[in-house]
Every structure is written in structure tokens, then in C-alpha cells.
Amino acid sequence: MKASARNQLFGKVTDIRTGAVTVEVTIGLKGGDTLVSSITIESAQSLGIKNGDEVLALIKAPFITVVKDFGGYRLSARNQLKGTVKRIEKGAVNSEVVIELAGGDSVAGIITNESVESMGLREGDTASAVFKAGSVILGVKA
Amino acid sequence: MKASARNQLFGKVTDIRTGAVTVEVTIGLKGGDTLVSSITIESAQSLGIKNGDEVLALIKAPFITVVKDFGGYRLSARNQLKGTVKRIEKGAVNSEVVIELAGGDSVAGIITNESVESMGLREGDTASAVFKAGSVILGVKA
Amino acid sequence: MKASARNQLFGKVTDIRTGAVTVEVTIGLKGGDTLVSSITIESAQSLGIKNGDEVLALIKAPFITVVKDFGGYRLSARNQLKGTVKRIEKGAVNSEVVIELAGGDSVAGIITNESVESMGLREGDTASAVFKAGSVILGVKA
């Protein structure tokens, strides 16, 4: 697949919960981390998603919030993947931050240079990639 | 209207489906393409949206994923508008990609330069602008 | 808390509406403005959010649409915070626009330079920061 989403993670569906409008799909990533995607019932039916399916999770980098220190706060976002900052690439205004998760998968986020500085974020830091379940687009093999 | 959303598409409401929490509004664009927007029931009622209404769909460019080749995958995103890459403008980190749809409307997405290169994306390519229904803000004349 | 979300607004929960799938949390900001966040029922329960709680609202800057002139349109987005443009910082492709709300809180949005120019946006202008309730991540003290 050739798509522009910076994050394209492969995994296996481990749980499907159907609500009134949306379906919450839990995906076990290769590396052992878990990701949650929220899609509409119509999409879930049209894709025919079921437990055990191999799926692709697409998440654009601007959807990722990087958290270095929760400071005693708990967040509403369903996805809070912990890892180690592997790379910080600075542009004119924004930086791309790549977080390597425990299992080997990586998540890239685009945040402002100001945020990098105000958090004092450096390569090697422990940090979390935080994003809402609704930010994830699911792909299945036809 | 003077708004910063890079994509401001005019169309006519062709279908309204009311769920438990959200309303899915289908919009026929001038050029013949179709777009789906998901808004809350409260918003739909407050705007008084009904079939045949002329509406404005606002979509920020960072919400757009550009897909050059689906590689046999089907995606959960409700909007997958196919067209031709008309323009690629490179910045320091990101590029703006403008896709012209069959009917003449254009959709602009902001993606990383890395994505442009890894997809081998060029002007003239066939590509799709992919975005979730929840990324669309609707506007109606008061 | 050290997080990359450009907007981190403190407030107090003034209303909670539970739907079939999502919970809409209304937050009174320090300065008197009001913000709405939509989170899943599961997140609301897990966070234990209740009226009067002090919460933190995180909104990434790319989620913000800046509207200078509604031109007679009403928008579906639940959050439309009015204020004064305090600062516009230009990068190569994007600008960061900081809007100061009546009560003193500020909201920063990232929009393209092209949008800044086509709107004729300047410091001192009245403008609104528009974003969907689903773009807000809530944080509560553990």
C-alpha cells in the first residue's frame, strides 16, 4: 500500500465491541503493544472485520500528542503507547518525533519545536504517543 | 466566508441518516463527487440541515491522507475521493498535495516530504484523498 | 504535565451529558469561555469525571480552524471561541496564529500561510478558533 499516513502499523484484531453507532476494534501489534480504533458500524460491516484478522492501522503524524510526563494526570485518549524517543528531526516550525515502542514498532508524531523545547524532549527519553481511537483508519486486505 | 480550512467545498445535501448520537450527512459536490460528514444530532438540529440544502464542507489539509496505491487494502475511512495530482508544493518538512477530482473540485492535503518520496508521488498521478467523516465541519447559510 | 499539545486549557466541569456511546463534557475555562469535549463513555467512567472537577483540555494546534468572517454561515463544530489575534508567526509553509479569548485564555492554531493571506488575517483582528468536540482530549488529576 502506498499511502501518506506516516504511521502504518500491522496487527491482528483481538477484540471487537459494537456500540450503537461505532465499533471499537482492538489490535494487537506485532511488538506486543495494543491499539484501539473506533470506526462506524457501516465501515466495520463493509470491511467485514472479525477477530483474528490481519489489519493495517493508519495514523497521521499530526494526530499524535507526545507526553513526556503525565504529572499526575490521566487522559481520556484511548491510545497511550509508551516507548523511547529514538529520533527528533527539526524543521522550521515543527519537529518529527519518533517513539520506539517496547515491542519494536515505532510511532511518529509531528509537534511544534516550541513543544520539544518546553518539554525538554531529547533522544533517549521515555515518552508516550497519545491519540484518540477516532484518529485511526483501519485497512483490511480485500 | 473567511476561514483557514484549506478545503472549502460547496455541495447539496442528498441524504441524512440519523443515528443514536450522530447524523451522517451525504453531500453531492458540484463536480459530481460525493462526500460524507458526521456531526452530532445537536449540531444537525441547531443548523436545521435538510435534504436539498446548499452546504459548505470544511476540511483542514492535515486531515487528508493521500493514497497512491491501495495495494489490495480496503480502508475504513468514509471518504476516499479519487482524482489526479495537480500540484505538489514542497516546504521544509511537509508538502501540500492538490488532487483534482473528476468533477473539477480540488482537495488539498498536507503530508510529509518523506511520504511524497516513499510513494514516488508525482504530478499527473492518480491518487485518492482519504479522510474520515468526522473530519468534516459543515456550514449552512443562516 | 509535559505534553506536546499546543493548547492546554484549565477549567471546571459544568455539565455532563451521557449519550449512547459518547459523553459530552462542558468545561468552564478560567476566563469565562466555555469548551465542549466529546469522549467515550468508557473513558468518562475510567476517569470518573463529575461536575465541578478541575480538568485539563488538550487540543493540538492543527485541529484549530481560524475563522475571520463567517459570511452568514453557521458551522457544525461545537467549539467556536471568539477572541483577538495576538500573534501570527510565519514558518515556511504554515503559520501559528494565537487568539486571545475574552477571559484571557489563549488558543493557538496552525494554518497555512496561504490561508493567512487569503483571509487578510492580521494581529488585532477579531477571529474565532473553531474545533470539533472530538478534537479535545481531557485530563484529570489522578
Coordinates of C-alpha atoms in Angstrom, one line a residue:
Chain A
M1 CA 0.0 0.0 0.0
K2 CA 1.3 3.5 -0.9
A3 CA -0.4 5.9 1.5
S4 CA 0.9 9.1 3.0
A5 CA 0.0 8.3 6.6
R6 CA 3.3 8.4 8.5
N7 CA 2.2 5.6 10.8
Q8 CA 1.2 2.3 9.2
L9 CA 1.2 -0.4 11.8
F10 CA 0.4 -4.1 11.2
G11 CA -1.5 -6.1 13.7
K12 CA -4.2 -8.7 14.5
V13 CA -7.7 -8.0 15.7
T14 CA -8.0 -9.2 19.2
D15 CA -11.4 -7.7 20.2
I16 CA -14.4 -6.1 18.6
R17 CA -17.0 -4.2 20.6
T18 CA -20.1 -3.0 18.8
G19 CA -21.9 0.1 20.2
A20 CA -24.9 1.9 18.9
V21 CA -23.0 3.8 16.3
T22 CA -19.4 2.9 16.4
V23 CA -17.4 -0.3 16.6
E24 CA -14.3 -0.3 18.7
V25 CA -11.6 -2.6 17.3
T26 CA -8.7 -3.7 19.4
I27 CA -5.5 -4.6 17.6
G28 CA -2.5 -6.5 18.9
L29 CA 0.6 -5.1 17.2
K30 CA 3.4 -7.3 16.2
G31 CA 5.6 -6.0 19.0
G32 CA 3.0 -6.8 21.7
D33 CA 1.5 -3.3 22.1
T34 CA -2.2 -2.8 21.8
L35 CA -4.1 -0.2 19.8
V36 CA -7.7 0.8 19.7
S37 CA -9.5 2.1 16.6
S38 CA -13.1 3.4 16.5
I39 CA -14.9 3.1 13.2
T40 CA -18.6 3.3 12.2
I41 CA -20.7 0.2 12.2
E42 CA -21.2 0.6 8.5
S43 CA -17.5 0.6 7.9
A44 CA -17.0 -2.4 10.1
Q45 CA -19.6 -4.3 8.2
S46 CA -18.4 -3.2 4.8
L47 CA -14.9 -4.3 5.7
G48 CA -16.2 -7.5 7.3
I49 CA -13.7 -7.2 10.2
K50 CA -13.6 -10.1 12.5
N51 CA -11.4 -11.5 15.3
G52 CA -8.0 -12.7 14.2
D53 CA -8.0 -10.7 11.0
E54 CA -4.7 -9.1 10.0
V55 CA -5.2 -5.4 9.7
L56 CA -3.3 -2.2 8.9
A57 CA -3.8 0.8 11.2
L58 CA -3.1 4.2 9.6
I59 CA -2.5 7.2 11.8
K60 CA -1.3 10.6 10.5
A61 CA 1.6 12.1 12.4
P62 CA -0.2 15.4 13.3
F63 CA -2.8 13.4 15.3
I64 CA -0.1 12.2 17.8
T65 CA 0.4 14.1 21.1
V66 CA 3.7 13.3 22.7
V67 CA 3.6 13.2 26.5
K68 CA 6.9 13.2 28.4
D69 CA 5.5 13.4 31.9
F70 CA 1.8 13.0 32.9
G71 CA 2.4 14.9 36.1
G72 CA -0.3 13.0 37.9
Y73 CA -2.9 13.5 35.1
R74 CA -4.9 10.7 33.5
L75 CA -6.0 11.4 29.9
S76 CA -9.3 10.4 28.0
A77 CA -7.4 9.3 24.9
R78 CA -7.8 5.5 24.3
N79 CA -4.3 5.1 22.9
Q80 CA -1.3 6.0 25.1
L81 CA 1.7 4.0 23.8
K82 CA 4.8 4.2 25.9
G83 CA 8.3 3.9 24.4
T84 CA 11.6 5.6 23.9
V85 CA 12.4 8.7 21.8
K86 CA 14.6 7.4 19.0
R87 CA 14.8 10.5 16.8
I88 CA 13.8 14.1 16.8
E89 CA 14.0 15.9 13.4
K90 CA 13.6 19.6 13.5
G91 CA 12.0 21.6 10.7
A92 CA 11.4 25.4 10.6
V93 CA 8.4 25.2 12.9
N94 CA 7.6 21.6 13.5
S95 CA 9.6 18.6 14.6
E96 CA 9.0 14.9 13.8
V97 CA 9.4 12.8 17.0
V98 CA 9.8 9.0 16.5
I99 CA 9.0 6.9 19.6
E100 CA 10.0 3.3 19.6
L101 CA 7.6 1.1 21.5
A102 CA 8.7 -1.8 23.7
G103 CA 7.9 -4.4 21.0
G104 CA 9.8 -2.7 18.2
D105 CA 7.0 -0.8 16.4
S106 CA 7.6 2.9 16.0
V107 CA 5.1 5.8 16.1
A108 CA 6.0 9.2 14.6
G109 CA 4.3 12.4 15.8
I110 CA 4.6 15.9 14.4
I111 CA 4.8 18.5 17.2
T112 CA 6.0 22.1 17.3
N113 CA 9.6 23.0 18.0
E114 CA 8.3 25.0 20.9
S115 CA 6.8 21.9 22.5
V116 CA 10.0 20.0 22.1
E117 CA 11.8 22.8 23.9
S118 CA 9.3 23.4 26.6
M119 CA 9.2 19.7 27.5
G120 CA 12.9 19.4 27.2
L121 CA 12.4 16.4 25.0
R122 CA 15.6 14.5 24.0
E123 CA 16.5 11.3 22.2
G124 CA 16.6 8.5 24.8
D125 CA 13.7 10.0 26.9
T126 CA 10.8 7.8 27.9
A127 CA 7.6 9.2 26.3
S128 CA 4.1 8.2 25.2
A129 CA 2.4 8.6 21.9
V130 CA -1.2 9.7 22.8
F131 CA -4.0 9.6 20.2
K132 CA -7.8 9.1 20.1
A133 CA -9.3 5.9 18.8
G134 CA -11.1 8.0 16.2
S135 CA -7.8 9.1 14.7
V136 CA -7.1 5.6 13.4
I137 CA -8.1 4.4 9.9
L138 CA -8.3 0.7 9.5
G139 CA -7.3 -1.3 6.4
V140 CA -8.0 -4.9 5.6
K141 CA -6.9 -7.0 2.7
A142 CA -9.7 -7.2 0.1
Chain B
M1 CA -16.7 33.1 4.5
K2 CA -13.1 33.7 5.6
A3 CA -11.9 30.6 7.2
S4 CA -8.5 28.9 7.4
A5 CA -9.6 25.4 6.4
R6 CA -7.7 24.7 3.2
N7 CA -10.6 22.8 1.7
Q8 CA -14.0 24.5 1.4
L9 CA -16.3 22.6 -0.9
F10 CA -19.8 23.6 -1.9
G11 CA -22.5 21.0 -2.4
K12 CA -26.0 19.9 -1.8
V13 CA -27.3 17.6 0.9
T14 CA -28.5 14.4 -0.8
D15 CA -29.0 12.1 2.2
I16 CA -29.3 12.4 6.0
R17 CA -29.1 9.4 8.3
T18 CA -29.8 9.9 12.0
G19 CA -28.1 7.5 14.4
A20 CA -28.2 7.4 18.2
V21 CA -25.7 10.1 18.6
T22 CA -24.5 11.3 15.3
V23 CA -26.1 12.3 12.0
E24 CA -24.4 11.3 8.8
V25 CA -24.9 13.9 6.1
T26 CA -24.2 13.0 2.4
I27 CA -23.2 15.9 0.2
G28 CA -23.2 15.9 -3.6
L29 CA -20.4 18.2 -4.7
K30 CA -20.8 20.4 -7.7
G31 CA -18.5 18.2 -9.7
G32 CA -20.4 15.1 -9.1
D33 CA -18.3 13.6 -6.3
T34 CA -19.9 12.6 -3.0
L35 CA -18.7 13.5 0.5
V36 CA -19.9 12.2 3.9
S37 CA -19.8 14.3 7.1
S38 CA -20.6 13.1 10.5
I39 CA -21.9 15.6 13.0
T40 CA -23.7 15.4 16.3
I41 CA -27.5 15.3 16.4
E42 CA -27.5 18.5 18.4
S43 CA -25.5 20.3 15.7
A44 CA -27.7 18.9 12.9
Q45 CA -30.8 20.2 14.7
S46 CA -29.3 23.5 15.6
L47 CA -28.2 24.0 11.9
G48 CA -31.6 22.7 10.7
I49 CA -30.0 20.7 7.9
K50 CA -32.4 19.1 5.5
N51 CA -32.3 17.4 2.1
G52 CA -31.5 19.7 -0.8
D53 CA -29.8 22.3 1.4
E54 CA -26.8 24.0 -0.1
V55 CA -23.9 23.5 2.4
L56 CA -20.2 24.2 2.8
A57 CA -17.9 21.4 3.8
L58 CA -14.7 22.5 5.6
I59 CA -11.8 20.0 5.9
K60 CA -8.4 21.0 7.1
A61 CA -5.5 19.8 4.9
P62 CA -3.6 17.9 7.7
F63 CA -6.7 15.6 8.0
I64 CA -6.2 14.3 4.4
T65 CA -4.3 11.1 3.8
V66 CA -3.1 10.7 0.2
V67 CA -3.3 7.2 -1.2
K68 CA -1.5 6.4 -4.4
D69 CA -2.0 2.7 -4.4
F70 CA -4.3 0.7 -2.1
G71 CA -2.3 -2.5 -2.7
G72 CA -5.3 -4.6 -2.2
Y73 CA -6.4 -2.9 1.0
R74 CA -9.8 -1.5 1.7
L75 CA -9.9 1.3 4.3
S76 CA -12.5 2.2 7.0
A77 CA -12.5 6.0 6.1
R78 CA -15.8 7.0 4.7
N79 CA -14.3 9.5 2.2
Q80 CA -12.0 8.2 -0.5
L81 CA -12.1 10.7 -3.3
K82 CA -10.2 9.8 -6.4
G83 CA -8.5 12.2 -8.8
T84 CA -5.3 13.4 -10.4
V85 CA -2.4 15.1 -8.6
K86 CA -2.3 18.6 -10.0
R87 CA 0.3 20.2 -7.8
I88 CA 2.9 19.2 -5.2
E89 CA 4.4 22.1 -3.3
K90 CA 7.4 21.3 -1.1
G91 CA 8.1 23.0 2.2
A92 CA 11.0 22.2 4.6
V93 CA 9.2 19.2 6.1
N94 CA 5.8 19.0 4.6
S95 CA 4.3 19.2 1.1
E96 CA 0.9 20.3 0.0
V97 CA -0.6 17.9 -2.5
V98 CA -3.5 19.1 -4.5
I99 CA -5.8 16.4 -6.0
E100 CA -8.2 17.4 -8.7
L101 CA -11.4 15.3 -8.7
A102 CA -13.2 14.1 -11.8
G103 CA -15.9 16.8 -11.5
G104 CA -13.4 19.7 -11.1
D105 CA -13.4 20.1 -7.3
S106 CA -9.9 20.0 -5.7
V107 CA -8.8 18.6 -2.4
A108 CA -5.5 19.7 -0.8
G109 CA -3.7 17.6 1.7
I110 CA -0.6 18.2 3.8
I111 CA 1.7 15.2 4.0
T112 CA 5.4 14.8 4.9
N113 CA 8.1 15.2 2.2
E114 CA 9.1 11.7 3.2
S115 CA 5.7 10.3 2.2
V116 CA 5.9 12.1 -1.1
E117 CA 9.2 10.4 -1.8
S118 CA 8.4 6.9 -0.4
M119 CA 5.2 6.8 -2.5
G120 CA 7.1 8.2 -5.5
L121 CA 4.2 10.7 -5.9
R122 CA 4.3 13.0 -8.9
E123 CA 2.1 15.5 -10.7
G124 CA -0.2 13.6 -13.0
D125 CA -0.5 10.5 -10.8
T126 CA -3.9 9.1 -10.0
A127 CA -4.4 9.4 -6.2
S128 CA -7.1 9.4 -3.6
A129 CA -7.8 11.9 -0.8
V130 CA -8.9 9.8 2.2
F131 CA -10.5 11.3 5.3
K132 CA -12.9 10.3 8.0
A133 CA -16.5 11.6 8.1
G134 CA -15.7 13.1 11.5
S135 CA -13.0 15.4 10.0
V136 CA -15.6 17.4 8.1
I137 CA -17.2 20.6 9.5
L138 CA -20.4 21.6 7.9
G139 CA -21.6 25.1 7.2
V140 CA -25.1 26.3 6.3
K141 CA -26.3 29.8 5.4
A142 CA -28.1 31.3 8.4
Chain C
M1 CA 2.2 17.8 32.8
K2 CA 4.7 17.8 29.9
A3 CA 2.7 17.2 26.7
S4 CA 3.2 18.4 23.2
A5 CA -0.4 19.6 22.7
R6 CA 0.0 23.3 22.0
N7 CA -3.3 24.1 23.8
Q8 CA -3.6 23.0 27.4
L9 CA -6.5 24.8 29.0
F10 CA -7.6 24.5 32.6
G11 CA -11.2 24.6 33.6
K12 CA -14.0 23.2 35.7
V13 CA -16.7 20.7 34.5
T14 CA -20.0 22.5 34.4
D15 CA -22.1 19.9 32.6
I16 CA -22.0 16.2 31.6
R17 CA -24.4 14.7 29.0
T18 CA -24.3 11.0 28.5
G19 CA -25.3 9.7 25.1
A20 CA -25.5 6.1 23.8
V21 CA -21.8 6.0 23.0
T22 CA -20.2 9.3 23.9
V23 CA -20.2 11.7 26.8
E24 CA -20.2 15.4 26.2
V25 CA -18.3 17.3 28.8
T26 CA -18.8 21.1 29.1
I27 CA -15.9 22.9 30.7
G28 CA -15.9 26.5 32.0
L29 CA -12.5 28.0 31.4
K30 CA -10.8 30.2 33.9
G31 CA -11.5 33.2 31.7
G32 CA -15.2 32.6 31.4
D33 CA -15.3 30.9 28.0
T34 CA -16.9 27.5 27.5
L35 CA -15.5 24.5 25.8
V36 CA -17.1 21.2 24.9
S37 CA -15.2 17.8 24.8
S38 CA -16.7 14.6 23.5
I39 CA -15.2 11.4 24.9
T40 CA -16.3 7.8 25.0
I41 CA -18.5 6.6 27.9
E42 CA -15.7 4.2 28.8
S43 CA -13.1 7.0 29.1
A44 CA -15.6 9.1 31.1
Q45 CA -16.1 6.2 33.6
S46 CA -12.5 5.3 33.8
L47 CA -11.6 8.9 34.5
G48 CA -14.5 9.2 36.9
I49 CA -15.4 12.7 35.6
K50 CA -18.1 14.6 37.5
N51 CA -19.5 18.1 37.8
G52 CA -17.2 20.6 39.5
D53 CA -14.0 18.6 38.7
E54 CA -10.9 20.6 37.7
V55 CA -9.8 19.3 34.3
L56 CA -7.2 19.9 31.6
A57 CA -8.3 20.2 28.0
L58 CA -5.7 19.3 25.4
I59 CA -6.1 20.4 21.8
K60 CA -3.4 20.1 19.2
A61 CA -2.9 23.3 17.1
P62 CA -3.5 21.6 13.7
F63 CA -7.1 20.8 14.8
I64 CA -8.0 24.5 15.0
T65 CA -9.7 26.3 12.1
V66 CA -9.4 30.0 12.3
V67 CA -12.5 31.9 11.1
K68 CA -12.2 35.7 10.5
D69 CA -15.6 36.2 8.9
F70 CA -18.5 33.7 9.0
G71 CA -20.1 35.4 6.0
G72 CA -23.5 34.4 7.1
Y73 CA -22.6 30.8 7.6
R74 CA -23.3 28.8 10.8
L75 CA -20.9 25.9 11.4
S76 CA -21.4 22.4 12.9
A77 CA -18.3 22.5 15.1
R78 CA -19.3 22.6 18.8
N79 CA -16.4 24.9 19.7
Q80 CA -16.3 28.4 18.2
L81 CA -14.2 30.6 20.6
K82 CA -14.1 34.2 19.7
G83 CA -11.2 36.5 20.5
T84 CA -8.5 38.7 19.2
V85 CA -5.5 37.7 17.1
K86 CA -2.5 38.4 19.3
R87 CA 0.3 36.9 17.3
I88 CA 1.0 35.4 13.8
E89 CA 4.3 33.6 13.4
K90 CA 5.2 32.6 9.9
G91 CA 7.1 29.4 9.0
A92 CA 8.0 28.2 5.5
V93 CA 4.5 26.8 4.8
N94 CA 2.4 27.2 8.0
S95 CA 1.8 30.0 10.4
E96 CA 0.9 29.7 14.1
V97 CA -2.0 32.0 15.0
V98 CA -2.6 32.8 18.6
I99 CA -6.1 34.0 19.5
E100 CA -6.6 35.6 22.9
L101 CA -10.1 35.0 24.3
A102 CA -12.2 37.5 26.2
G103 CA -11.3 35.9 29.5
G104 CA -7.6 35.8 29.0
D105 CA -7.1 32.2 27.8
S106 CA -5.3 31.8 24.5
V107 CA -5.8 29.3 21.7
A108 CA -3.1 28.6 19.1
G109 CA -3.9 27.2 15.7
I110 CA -1.6 26.1 12.8
I111 CA -2.9 27.2 9.4
T112 CA -1.2 27.6 6.0
N113 CA 0.4 30.9 5.1
E114 CA -1.9 30.9 2.1
S115 CA -4.9 31.0 4.5
V116 CA -3.4 33.8 6.4
E117 CA -3.0 35.8 3.2
S118 CA -6.4 34.9 1.6
M119 CA -8.2 35.9 4.8
G120 CA -6.1 39.0 5.1
L121 CA -5.5 38.0 8.7
R122 CA -3.6 40.5 10.9
E123 CA -2.7 41.0 14.5
G124 CA -5.6 42.8 16.3
D125 CA -8.3 41.2 14.1
T126 CA -11.3 39.6 15.7
A127 CA -11.3 35.9 14.9
S128 CA -12.7 32.6 16.1
A129 CA -10.9 29.4 17.0
V130 CA -13.2 26.6 15.6
F131 CA -12.8 22.9 16.5
K132 CA -14.9 19.9 17.0
A133 CA -15.7 18.4 20.4
G134 CA -14.0 15.2 19.3
S135 CA -10.6 17.0 18.9
V136 CA -10.3 17.6 22.7
I137 CA -8.5 15.2 25.0
L138 CA -9.4 15.6 28.6
G139 CA -7.1 15.2 31.6
V140 CA -8.0 14.8 35.2
K141 CA -5.7 14.6 38.3
A142 CA -5.4 11.0 39.4

